[in-house]
């Protein structure tokens, strides 16, 4: 007989509905599979009985990573390398743009993304090896570009902290994006990096409404704790910013100015925003979620999303995927520009702090070429 996790995933695919402590309401088939599951009622009500399952447990799976850093050449992302200690994310944000990547390892982008988490225990050692390669050029590495580096399992696995320890030894610049107040655990390392102008931390704050946050991001820190984390980072001298993302038309976009103002008061010095993105399976997952939690508003929300994407639910073009197009998207962009100007959060864009080779220690360190870098804009969607 299958265990509760396997059985729960199978039933969730047949009977979508909110699960306690989880964001997605279903577990769609992996898009690369040749088979699909379909609900069938035999008249006995047996499948309905199976739908009453306990909360889905979280399963940890070891991944043998081949490299520490992932590289990209996307023209609308402000970094060319990133580090992700984990695949999948227990925060369960229903809109997370990383969900489709779970299909590459044979798991569903739905509930599997939140419950079957892969961790990379060899990552710190691999990173040190890569940083020692002759000719390596040091530029800012994004920590948390795909999944959150401070999701709950980091409390015990400590992979993110080990990565930061390596980066500190090498004097390597790093940017962090997280929804977790757990980043404060590593304040000792972050403070030392900040003294050498090697770090910028960005807290993703999607809403200030705790009830809405619980539905969208069921296992992330509350909005109040994220704002408190910005305050603590700023007080310790660690440059901190806020990422209001994603902005979901008709749901949380009315909060944009209030989010920015609250975080600016807490000490944020930079800000960014990203419009909701619905690539691949996320479209279906988000539509299910909206119908389950906001049946009275779901149609309006999705209509506004299409209005910002040229009539579709997503536009993958570089330059348009993060901000959308059309009057509604233009209005959101104008509101953001006015707010950051009024609040002193810097020019639109992401953190023009500077770093030079003089910030790095003599040994051990990579050999940077060139003089400075722009602290990168986080990957869109977080």
Coordinates of N, CA and C in Angstrom, one line a residue, residues 11-94:
X11 N -4.4 11.4 -4.9 CA -5.7 11.9 -4.6 C -5.8 13.4 -4.9
X12 N -4.8 14.1 -4.6 CA -4.8 15.6 -4.9 C -5.0 15.8 -6.3
X13 N -4.4 15.0 -7.2 CA -4.5 15.2 -8.6 C -5.9 15.0 -9.1
X14 N -6.6 14.1 -8.4 CA -8.0 13.8 -8.8 C -9.0 14.7 -8.1
X15 N -8.7 15.1 -6.9 CA -9.7 16.0 -6.2 C -9.0 17.2 -5.7
X16 N -8.8 18.2 -6.6 CA -8.1 19.4 -6.2 C -9.0 20.1 -5.1
X17 N -8.3 20.7 -4.1 CA -8.9 21.4 -3.1 C -7.8 21.8 -2.1
X18 N -8.0 22.9 -1.3 CA -7.0 23.4 -0.4 C -6.6 22.3 0.6
X19 N -5.3 22.2 0.8 CA -4.7 21.3 1.8 C -4.1 22.1 2.9
X20 N -4.3 21.8 4.1 CA -3.8 22.6 5.3 C -2.3 22.8 5.2
X21 N -1.9 24.0 5.3 CA -0.5 24.4 5.3 C 0.2 24.3 3.9
X22 N -0.6 24.2 2.8 CA 0.0 24.1 1.5 C -0.6 25.1 0.6
X23 N 0.1 25.6 -0.4 CA -0.3 26.6 -1.3 C -1.1 26.1 -2.5
X24 N -0.5 25.2 -3.3 CA -1.2 24.6 -4.4 C -2.4 23.8 -4.0
X25 N -3.4 23.7 -4.8 CA -4.6 22.9 -4.4 C -4.7 21.6 -5.2
X26 N -3.7 21.3 -6.0 CA -3.7 20.1 -6.8 C -2.2 19.7 -7.1
X27 N -2.1 18.5 -7.7 CA -0.8 18.0 -8.1 C -0.8 17.5 -9.5
X28 N -0.8 18.5 -10.5 CA -0.9 18.1 -11.9 C 0.2 17.2 -12.3
X29 N -0.1 16.4 -13.4 CA 0.9 15.5 -13.9 C 2.2 16.2 -14.4
X30 N 3.3 15.5 -14.4 CA 4.5 16.1 -14.9 C 4.4 16.2 -16.4
X31 N 4.7 17.3 -17.0 CA 4.4 17.6 -18.4 C 5.3 16.7 -19.3
X32 N 6.3 16.1 -18.8 CA 7.1 15.2 -19.7 C 6.6 13.8 -19.7
X33 N 5.7 13.5 -18.9 CA 5.2 12.1 -18.8 C 4.2 11.8 -20.0
X34 N 4.2 10.5 -20.3 CA 3.3 10.1 -21.5 C 1.9 9.7 -21.0
X35 N 1.7 9.7 -19.7 CA 0.4 9.3 -19.2 C -0.2 10.5 -18.3
X36 N -1.5 10.5 -18.2 CA -2.1 11.5 -17.4 C -3.2 10.8 -16.5
X37 N -3.6 11.4 -15.4 CA -4.6 10.9 -14.5 C -5.9 11.7 -14.7
X38 N -7.0 11.0 -14.5 CA -8.3 11.6 -14.7 C -9.2 11.0 -13.7
X39 N -10.0 11.9 -13.1 CA -11.0 11.4 -12.0 C -12.1 10.6 -12.7
X40 N -12.4 9.5 -12.0 CA -13.5 8.6 -12.5 C -14.3 8.2 -11.2
X41 N -15.6 8.4 -11.2 CA -16.5 8.0 -10.1 C -17.1 6.7 -10.5
X42 N -16.9 5.6 -9.7 CA -17.5 4.3 -10.0 C -18.8 4.2 -9.3
X43 N -19.3 5.2 -8.6 CA -20.6 5.2 -8.0 C -20.6 4.8 -6.5
X44 N -19.5 4.3 -6.1 CA -19.4 3.8 -4.7 C -18.9 4.9 -3.7
X45 N -18.5 6.0 -4.2 CA -18.0 7.0 -3.3 C -16.6 6.7 -2.7
X46 N -15.9 5.8 -3.2 CA -14.6 5.4 -2.5 C -13.6 6.4 -2.7
X47 N -13.5 7.0 -3.9 CA -12.5 8.1 -4.1 C -12.7 9.3 -3.2
X48 N -14.0 9.6 -3.0 CA -14.3 10.7 -2.1 C -13.8 10.5 -0.7
X49 N -13.9 9.2 -0.3 CA -13.4 8.8 1.1 C -11.8 9.1 1.1
X50 N -11.1 8.8 0.1 CA -9.7 8.9 0.1 C -9.3 10.4 0.1
X51 N -10.2 11.3 -0.3 CA -9.8 12.7 -0.3 C -9.7 13.3 1.1
X52 N -10.2 12.6 2.1 CA -10.1 13.1 3.5 C -8.8 12.5 4.1
X53 N -7.7 13.2 3.7 CA -6.3 12.7 4.2 C -5.7 13.7 5.2
X54 N -4.8 13.3 6.0 CA -4.1 14.2 6.9 C -3.2 15.1 6.1
X55 N -2.7 16.2 6.7 CA -1.8 17.1 6.0 C -0.7 16.4 5.4
X56 N -0.3 16.9 4.2 CA 0.8 16.2 3.5 C 2.2 16.5 4.2
X57 N 2.9 15.4 4.5 CA 4.2 15.6 5.1 C 5.3 16.1 4.1
X58 N 6.4 16.7 4.6 CA 7.5 17.1 3.8 C 8.5 16.0 3.7
X59 N 8.9 15.7 2.5 CA 10.0 14.6 2.3 C 11.2 15.3 1.8
X60 N 12.4 15.0 2.4 CA 13.7 15.5 2.0 C 14.4 14.4 1.1
X61 N 14.9 14.9 0.0 CA 15.6 14.0 -0.9 C 17.0 14.5 -1.2
X62 N 18.0 13.7 -1.1 CA 19.4 14.1 -1.3 C 19.6 14.2 -2.8
X63 N 20.3 15.3 -3.3 CA 20.6 15.5 -4.7 C 22.1 15.6 -4.8
X64 N 22.7 14.8 -5.7 CA 24.2 14.9 -5.9 C 24.4 15.9 -7.0
X65 N 24.7 17.2 -6.6 CA 24.9 18.3 -7.5 C 26.2 18.1 -8.2
X66 N 26.2 18.5 -9.5 CA 27.4 18.5 -10.3 C 28.1 19.8 -10.3
X67 N 27.5 20.8 -10.0 CA 28.1 22.2 -9.9 C 27.4 23.0 -8.8
X68 N 28.0 24.0 -8.4 CA 27.4 24.9 -7.4 C 26.7 26.0 -7.9
X69 N 27.2 26.6 -9.0 CA 26.6 27.8 -9.6 C 25.9 27.5 -10.9
X70 N 24.7 28.1 -11.0 CA 24.0 28.1 -12.3 C 24.2 29.4 -13.0
X71 N 24.3 29.3 -14.3 CA 24.7 30.5 -15.1 C 23.5 30.9 -16.1
X72 N 23.4 32.2 -16.4 CA 22.4 32.6 -17.3 C 22.9 33.8 -18.1
X73 N 22.3 34.0 -19.2 CA 22.6 35.2 -20.0 C 21.4 36.0 -20.4
X74 N 20.4 35.9 -19.5 CA 19.1 36.7 -19.7 C 19.4 38.2 -19.7
X75 N 18.9 38.9 -20.7 CA 19.2 40.4 -20.7 C 18.4 41.2 -19.7
X76 N 17.3 40.6 -19.1 CA 16.5 41.4 -18.2 C 16.7 40.9 -16.7
X77 N 17.8 40.2 -16.5 CA 18.1 39.8 -15.1 C 19.5 40.4 -14.8
X78 N 19.6 41.0 -13.6 CA 20.8 41.7 -13.3 C 22.0 40.9 -12.7
X79 N 22.0 39.6 -13.0 CA 23.1 38.7 -12.5 C 23.3 37.6 -13.5
X80 N 24.5 37.1 -13.6 CA 24.8 36.0 -14.5 C 25.0 34.7 -13.8
X81 N 25.0 34.6 -12.5 CA 25.2 33.4 -11.8 C 24.4 33.4 -10.5
X82 N 24.0 32.2 -10.1 CA 23.2 32.0 -8.9 C 23.5 30.7 -8.2
X83 N 23.1 30.6 -6.9 CA 23.3 29.4 -6.1 C 22.0 29.1 -5.5
X84 N 21.6 27.8 -5.6 CA 20.3 27.3 -5.1 C 20.6 26.1 -4.3
X85 N 20.7 26.2 -2.9 CA 20.9 25.0 -2.1 C 19.8 23.9 -2.2
X86 N 18.6 24.4 -2.6 CA 17.4 23.5 -2.6 C 16.6 23.6 -3.9
X87 N 16.0 22.4 -4.2 CA 15.0 22.4 -5.3 C 13.7 22.2 -4.6
X88 N 12.6 22.9 -5.0 CA 11.4 22.9 -4.3 C 11.4 23.9 -3.2
X89 N 10.3 24.3 -2.7 CA 10.3 25.2 -1.6 C 9.0 25.0 -0.7
X90 N 9.3 24.8 0.6 CA 8.2 24.5 1.5 C 7.3 25.7 1.8
X91 N 7.8 26.9 1.5 CA 6.9 28.1 1.7 C 5.6 28.0 0.9
X92 N 5.6 27.3 -0.2 CA 4.3 27.0 -0.9 C 3.7 28.1 -1.6
X93 N 4.4 29.1 -2.0 CA 3.8 30.3 -2.7 C 3.2 29.8 -4.0
X94 N 1.9 30.0 -4.1 CA 1.2 29.4 -5.2 C 1.7 30.0 -6.6

